């Protein structure tokens, strides 16, 4: 059973072709890395997966739901986190989680918030306004928000950006545990290649809106004869050919 | 009822914000109170200068006009400001990828607006009674119909402005403060419809406010409730609301095509 199925996805703006005939899929229980340099089309692709952006052509199926027709059925079963989107700064961490708990119709919300606060080391921060937190703390709150509804599909944009190495490792372990325990699928956009190597079962490398290459991290490293994913990334990003 | 819970979730978000921000809370009541004080003393001045019951009635009509027009302004600003709070806090990206439907978001914004309008006008209503001996509820339960019509008018104006925010982004936020004020000359708040130039009158008649205030003046000056004015205002409100919802839906769809939901704060 596939969590995401993207078929011939294209997004064309008046003067730009942001995503060009993109196809890939993500199976349940798998972690897929969506990689590429700035302007490669990752954000546009994620926006279309989330229903924020309507594709020019192509089809997206998320958890069996056609996103063009039934996006809200899919959105209730998935979640998203990005350090580039904020939570209301005046609200405390607890209030923010309560708001999103209501929006996602989370049962036994108080207990769920307590559970997530413990998991993401937020217990001491629950009554502090979100705007007073450090960047790393905000990222942990955003991750807790994305876990609220026990999503079957998680879309994570730079989930460990601005986290110190210890907390970053803690979050990666939490993602691995969550995947193992719930068989959830995770789509990960990251510029941290060590993280990609550790977490991802498969990688889609994007360049100029198209799939430049895809495979497991080990396959890609072997295919390009490189040391690690960092080198693979640089090779693909700097090569003239797509 | 997941839909009701989602609406409550967004209302709760705004209630939490006001609980933690006294300047925002004060702002809600600041303008209605200030407007009432200025126009209330002006009405007092004219009442003293021109003796007789007509002058007192004109003063009452002026204070009533100020109070009731504030319903439109507060209702409109309540919706648009709440929407802009989401832009300013960069929270729209989270809201639009949650299961919250656009219609539920609108319902939540309307609910917040209703709460804000009530809180905002409460001090002004009390001041009107204490300082100017004007009891807005004196004409009886029919005033509820006037209030509701004005609340609805503020709401459809607000939905039109939010639609413009979808189209033009946060750069259009100045409209939130100006559009309803711009309508004021044609709303016949302080003068009868007949005072307007003949060519402007059809425009004013297309607005529910002109009928509401004509009806209000008739009620205050002659004690007679002109139900036909209220009914016309209600029909016009319904028509404008349907149009505003259609425009909102269309602009939301277009924003999803243009990618404006991602960059609305820029």
XYZ file of C-alpha atoms in Angstrom:
508
model
C 0.000 0.000 0.000
C 1.399 3.357 -1.015
C 1.259 6.430 1.164
C 2.097 8.776 -1.718
C 1.758 8.230 -5.425
C 2.794 11.083 -7.702
C 2.153 10.662 -11.419
C 3.440 13.005 -14.119
C 3.181 16.018 -11.832
C 3.780 19.384 -13.462
C 3.517 22.905 -12.078
C 3.894 25.694 -14.544
C 3.824 29.370 -13.600
C 3.560 32.054 -16.293
C 7.336 32.391 -16.525
C 8.660 29.276 -14.782
C 8.347 25.543 -15.029
C 8.729 24.718 -11.331
C 8.005 20.982 -11.500
C 8.260 19.068 -14.742
C 6.625 15.659 -15.195
C 7.582 14.360 -11.761
C 6.681 10.805 -10.760
C 7.559 8.895 -7.610
C 5.903 6.914 -4.874
C 6.382 6.312 -1.168
C 5.311 3.057 0.454
C 3.927 2.870 3.984
C 6.598 2.333 6.565
C 9.235 3.884 4.318
C 11.209 7.119 4.590
C 11.779 8.960 1.333
C 14.283 11.791 1.022
C 13.332 14.561 -1.388
C 16.602 16.287 -2.179
C 17.810 19.025 -4.429
C 19.429 22.424 -4.439
C 17.574 25.673 -3.929
C 14.991 26.131 -6.685
C 15.004 22.441 -7.603
C 11.249 22.189 -7.024
C 11.119 20.500 -3.580
C 8.989 23.158 -1.881
C 6.623 23.311 -4.854
C 6.286 19.520 -4.777
C 5.625 19.451 -1.022
C 3.110 22.286 -1.399
C 1.241 20.254 -3.990
C 1.365 17.155 -1.774
C -0.214 19.224 1.006
C -2.914 20.672 -1.232
C -1.599 24.221 -0.824
C -0.889 24.399 -4.519
C -2.916 23.018 -7.433
C -0.810 21.187 -10.032
C -0.967 22.272 -13.645
C -1.234 18.617 -14.606
C -0.596 15.192 -13.181
C -2.081 13.345 -10.256
C -1.325 13.022 -6.556
C -2.780 10.227 -4.441
C -2.143 10.413 -0.685
C -3.162 7.504 1.569
C -5.524 6.370 -1.184
C -7.170 9.784 -1.574
C -7.020 11.752 -4.801
C -5.720 15.141 -3.584
C -7.625 16.949 -6.335
C -10.942 15.705 -4.980
C -10.582 14.573 -1.385
C -7.673 16.491 0.075
C -9.261 17.035 3.488
C -9.703 13.278 4.014
C -5.957 12.903 3.414
C -4.971 15.985 5.453
C -6.694 14.591 8.554
C -4.418 11.525 8.382
C -1.149 13.300 7.678
C 0.840 16.159 9.150
C 3.592 18.574 8.281
C 6.424 20.367 9.966
C 8.720 23.071 8.754
C 10.949 25.475 10.641
C 9.968 28.090 8.060
C 6.361 28.230 9.234
C 5.690 29.553 12.720
C 3.165 28.870 15.402
C 1.428 31.877 17.010
C 4.071 33.502 19.200
C 1.716 34.867 21.881
C 0.236 31.469 22.620
C 1.976 29.132 25.003
C 3.316 25.821 23.769
C 0.387 24.061 25.464
C -2.182 26.403 23.867
C -0.635 25.935 20.424
C -0.805 22.162 20.810
C -4.402 22.447 22.069
C -5.392 24.538 19.039
C -3.944 22.010 16.612
C -5.310 19.136 18.691
C -8.784 20.568 18.088
C -8.113 21.140 14.397
C -6.983 17.513 13.999
C -9.772 16.213 16.266
C -7.256 14.484 18.555
C -8.963 12.323 21.206
C -7.823 12.579 24.850
C -5.935 15.716 23.944
C -4.578 16.556 27.387
C -2.962 13.142 27.749
C -1.612 13.279 24.185
C -0.006 16.678 24.818
C 1.592 15.339 28.004
C 2.920 12.343 26.101
C 4.410 14.478 23.310
C 5.820 17.006 25.764
C 7.722 14.184 27.425
C 8.820 12.712 24.100
C 10.150 16.018 22.753
C 11.457 17.312 26.092
C 8.898 20.122 26.199
C 7.358 19.561 29.633
C 9.172 22.514 31.193
C 8.235 24.719 28.239
C 4.506 23.987 28.054
C 3.445 27.217 29.743
C 5.905 29.472 27.945
C 4.828 31.601 24.961
C 6.057 30.039 21.716
C 7.631 33.345 20.712
C 10.033 33.236 23.655
C 11.562 29.895 22.676
C 14.929 29.365 21.022
C 15.000 28.229 17.390
C 15.737 24.663 18.463
C 12.893 24.648 20.979
C 10.511 25.988 18.328
C 11.542 23.187 15.989
C 10.760 20.632 18.714
C 7.353 22.227 19.292
C 6.624 22.131 15.560
C 7.583 18.451 15.526
C 5.333 17.753 18.509
C 2.512 19.503 16.632
C 3.165 17.290 13.604
C 2.915 14.133 15.770
C -0.353 15.213 17.465
C -2.752 13.242 15.285
C -0.491 10.161 15.057
C -0.195 10.734 11.301
C 0.096 7.891 8.853
C 2.143 10.190 6.655
C 4.564 12.845 7.852
C 5.966 15.521 5.580
C 9.021 17.072 7.164
C 10.917 20.013 5.786
C 14.358 20.296 7.405
C 13.168 18.669 10.653
C 16.493 19.028 12.423
C 17.483 22.465 11.149
C 18.670 24.656 14.018
C 18.871 21.752 16.465
C 22.100 21.011 18.312
C 23.699 17.644 17.430
C 22.372 15.958 20.564
C 18.764 17.069 20.047
C 19.062 16.441 16.305
C 20.080 12.869 17.020
C 17.234 12.568 19.514
C 14.721 13.706 16.867
C 16.125 11.300 14.253
C 15.762 8.455 16.730
C 12.188 9.582 17.469
C 11.407 9.504 13.741
C 12.901 6.020 13.372
C 10.942 4.790 16.408
C 7.711 6.352 15.167
C 8.092 4.741 11.764
C 8.840 1.347 13.316
C 5.985 1.492 15.829
C 3.262 2.852 13.528
C 4.406 1.848 10.030
C 3.984 5.517 9.100
C 5.525 6.863 5.925
C 7.787 9.891 6.104
C 8.764 12.267 3.322
C 11.835 14.180 4.323
C 13.263 17.257 2.653
C 16.693 17.871 4.076
C 20.048 19.373 3.241
C 21.704 17.288 5.941
C 23.133 14.406 3.921
C 24.269 12.438 6.964
C 20.683 12.539 8.160
C 19.470 11.394 4.739
C 21.896 8.467 4.747
C 20.792 7.449 8.205
C 17.022 7.790 7.808
C 16.050 7.381 4.175
C 15.172 4.091 2.507
C 15.063 5.847 -0.815
C 16.042 9.206 -2.218
C 14.609 11.289 -5.036
C 17.147 13.835 -6.291
C 15.474 16.796 -7.963
C 17.035 19.299 -10.303
C 15.267 21.996 -12.327
C 11.897 20.550 -11.386
C 12.655 17.046 -12.584
C 13.896 13.808 -11.096
C 17.652 13.839 -11.652
C 18.051 10.386 -10.135
C 16.558 8.115 -7.499
C 17.478 5.055 -5.524
C 18.622 4.022 -2.074
C 21.453 6.113 -0.614
C 23.779 3.115 -1.015
C 22.782 2.662 -4.664
C 23.355 6.328 -5.446
C 26.719 6.391 -3.695
C 27.791 3.287 -5.667
C 26.339 4.578 -8.970
C 28.343 7.796 -8.829
C 31.419 6.212 -7.236
C 31.348 8.670 -4.334
C 32.194 8.520 -0.653
C 28.835 9.586 0.714
C 25.550 11.338 -0.099
C 27.141 14.752 0.367
C 29.421 14.010 -2.603
C 26.531 12.560 -4.617
C 24.499 15.703 -3.958
C 27.345 17.974 -5.023
C 28.039 15.887 -8.133
C 24.422 15.996 -9.302
C 23.895 19.645 -8.358
C 27.046 20.770 -10.205
C 26.762 18.591 -13.292
C 25.493 20.271 -16.450
C 23.425 17.319 -17.573
C 20.145 16.606 -15.851
C -18.637 16.826 15.615
C -15.136 17.269 14.176
C -16.228 20.310 12.118
C -17.514 22.166 15.188
C -14.338 21.232 17.044
C -12.182 22.615 14.245
C -14.121 25.884 14.305
C -13.719 26.017 18.079
C -9.987 25.296 17.691
C -9.476 28.456 15.654
C -11.752 30.541 17.902
C -9.805 29.244 20.911
C -6.546 30.307 19.238
C -7.780 33.913 19.068
C -9.232 33.886 22.574
C -5.862 32.698 23.907
C -4.144 35.508 22.013
C -6.404 38.203 23.467
C -5.998 36.742 26.937
C -2.260 37.282 26.624
C -2.235 40.675 24.934
C -3.850 43.603 26.738
C -3.043 46.111 23.945
C -5.089 44.001 21.532
C -7.895 43.737 24.067
C -7.839 47.484 24.691
C -7.862 48.232 20.966
C -11.170 46.401 20.607
C -12.996 48.942 22.774
C -10.779 51.966 22.123
C -12.179 53.254 18.810
C -15.909 52.730 19.503
C -15.508 54.498 22.851
C -13.502 57.348 21.349
C -15.951 57.821 18.452
C -18.863 57.838 20.843
C -17.241 60.391 23.136
C -16.471 62.777 20.265
C -19.876 62.529 18.579
C -21.757 62.315 21.860
C -20.340 65.651 23.039
C -20.975 67.110 19.574
C -24.623 66.000 19.808
C -24.811 67.518 23.305
C -23.484 70.818 21.977
C -26.112 70.976 19.226
C -28.875 69.940 21.634
C -27.983 72.834 23.922
C -27.561 75.316 21.085
C -30.866 74.504 19.433
C -33.527 74.046 22.090
C -36.548 71.859 21.582
C -37.435 68.228 21.176
C -36.291 68.143 17.546
C -32.745 69.041 18.575
C -32.745 66.357 21.276
C -34.057 63.770 18.814
C -31.429 64.787 16.284
C -28.804 64.373 18.991
C -30.138 60.920 19.829
C -30.127 59.972 16.150
C -26.493 61.089 15.902
C -25.415 59.024 18.938
C -27.436 56.034 17.694
C -25.839 56.376 14.275
C -22.339 56.404 15.758
C -23.022 53.384 17.950
C -24.699 51.333 15.269
C -22.251 52.160 12.470
C -19.513 50.967 14.806
C -21.145 47.519 14.607
C -20.335 47.408 10.873
C -16.815 48.715 11.387
C -16.030 46.409 14.327
C -17.584 43.364 12.651
C -15.540 43.976 9.503
C -12.298 44.686 11.313
C -12.925 41.681 13.596
C -12.813 39.330 10.615
C -10.031 40.946 8.619
C -7.788 41.589 11.619
C -8.170 37.992 12.801
C -7.191 36.782 9.330
C -4.218 39.144 9.266
C -3.117 37.887 12.685
C -2.600 34.525 10.976
C -0.541 36.193 8.245
C 1.564 38.147 10.737
C 2.222 35.078 12.880
C 3.117 33.070 9.747
C 0.594 30.478 10.866
C -1.454 30.209 7.654
C 0.878 27.523 6.320
C -0.068 25.301 9.254
C -3.778 26.131 9.081
C -4.170 25.505 5.363
C -2.519 22.070 5.569
C -4.712 21.043 8.505
C -8.174 19.511 7.986
C -9.722 22.959 8.622
C -11.979 23.713 5.640
C -12.098 27.278 4.255
C -15.793 27.488 5.255
C -14.878 26.488 8.813
C -12.155 29.109 8.873
C -14.705 31.716 7.794
C -17.145 30.568 10.494
C -14.411 30.822 13.116
C -13.452 34.319 11.941
C -17.106 35.387 12.074
C -17.427 34.000 15.599
C -14.313 35.889 16.724
C -15.683 39.005 15.048
C -19.016 38.656 16.891
C -17.202 38.312 20.226
C -14.946 41.294 19.447
C -17.900 43.436 18.353
C -19.820 42.654 21.540
C -16.833 43.382 23.786
C -15.911 46.474 21.779
C -19.331 48.061 21.907
C -20.206 47.226 25.482
C -18.244 50.136 27.064
C -19.529 52.557 24.404
C -23.117 51.461 25.054
C -22.689 52.000 28.787
C -21.028 55.394 28.238
C -23.846 56.437 25.887
C -26.319 55.692 28.648
C -24.359 57.308 31.474
C -23.125 60.449 29.697
C -25.779 61.145 27.086
C -28.831 59.418 28.553
C -29.097 57.398 25.356
C -30.389 53.830 25.812
C -29.734 51.898 22.614
C -32.160 49.180 23.698
C -35.026 51.589 24.465
C -36.895 50.956 21.175
C -37.239 47.313 22.221
C -36.385 43.887 20.741
C -36.597 45.228 17.190
C -33.118 46.663 17.768
C -31.760 43.116 17.595
C -32.806 43.049 13.929
C -30.913 46.292 13.320
C -27.831 44.876 15.095
C -27.902 41.610 13.138
C -28.283 43.381 9.795
C -25.318 45.616 10.560
C -23.229 42.681 11.791
C -23.920 40.832 8.534
C -22.966 43.868 6.505
C -19.636 44.092 8.304
C -19.049 40.427 7.610
C -19.606 40.470 3.857
C -17.448 43.572 3.507
C -14.751 41.687 5.462
C -15.002 38.601 3.256
C -14.490 40.852 0.246
C -11.345 42.289 1.852
C -9.986 38.839 2.771
C -10.540 37.861 -0.877
C -8.394 40.827 -1.890
C -5.724 39.672 0.580
C -5.716 36.287 -1.191
C -5.257 38.074 -4.499
C -2.800 40.821 -3.570
C -1.170 39.408 -0.428
C -0.423 41.235 2.801
C 0.328 44.374 0.769
C -3.423 44.878 0.591
C -3.809 44.967 4.369
C -4.381 48.739 4.356
C -7.780 47.924 2.873
C -8.781 46.321 6.156
C -8.691 49.738 7.815
C -10.119 51.834 5.017
C -12.811 50.041 3.009
C -15.660 50.254 5.527
C -14.805 53.891 6.278
C -14.975 54.526 2.538
C -18.532 53.210 2.454
C -19.631 55.562 5.257
C -20.687 58.529 3.043
C -23.113 56.268 1.168
C -24.343 54.437 4.247
C -26.572 57.388 5.261
C -25.546 56.960 8.887
C -25.961 60.614 9.879
C -28.281 62.015 7.183
C -31.230 60.783 5.136
C -30.872 59.190 1.738
C -32.491 62.248 0.151
C -29.478 64.343 1.254
C -27.256 62.542 -1.227
C -26.927 63.703 -4.840
C -29.537 61.997 -7.009
C -26.930 60.033 -8.959
C -25.408 58.590 -5.769
C -28.742 57.478 -4.314
C -29.037 54.216 -6.334
C -25.565 53.220 -5.082
C -26.567 53.975 -1.482
C -29.826 52.063 -1.924
C -27.845 48.992 -2.945
C -26.247 49.027 0.510
C -28.162 47.538 3.452
C -26.847 50.317 5.697
C -28.867 53.054 3.962
C -32.110 51.139 4.640
C -31.103 50.272 8.189
C -30.368 53.877 9.101
C -33.465 55.197 7.332
C -35.428 52.701 9.419
C -33.549 53.632 12.564
C -34.233 57.344 12.110
C -37.929 56.634 11.522
C -37.983 54.557 14.691
C -36.262 57.232 16.785
C -38.093 60.238 15.382
C -41.611 58.838 15.008
C -41.531 55.638 17.065
C -42.633 53.751 13.973
C -40.803 50.561 12.924
C -40.442 50.466 9.145
C -40.274 46.717 8.656
C -40.017 47.123 4.887
C -36.669 48.928 5.375
C -35.415 46.125 7.612
C -36.628 43.472 5.149
C -34.954 45.265 2.233
C -31.728 45.458 4.243
C -31.929 41.737 5.058
C -32.488 40.781 1.402
C -29.606 43.020 0.296
C -27.381 41.560 3.010
C -28.206 38.033 1.866
C -27.431 38.927 -1.759
C -24.141 40.651 -0.855
C -23.173 37.759 1.434
C -23.753 35.214 -1.346
C -21.664 37.371 -3.686
C -18.897 37.783 -1.076
C -18.783 34.016 -0.412
C -18.569 33.368 -4.172
C -15.713 35.868 -4.524
C -13.954 34.427 -1.452
C -14.260 30.869 -2.830
C -13.023 31.972 -6.252
C -10.054 33.897 -4.886
C -9.120 31.020 -2.568
C -9.129 28.611 -5.534
C -7.075 31.029 -7.621
C -4.635 31.509 -4.724
C -4.086 27.727 -4.661
C -3.363 27.788 -8.386
C -1.009 30.789 -8.250
C 0.789 29.571 -5.139
C -0.344 32.665 -3.231
C -1.177 30.690 -0.078
C 2.533 29.990 0.340
C 3.649 33.589 -0.106
C 0.641 35.520 1.227
C 2.673 37.175 3.979
C 5.303 38.537 1.625
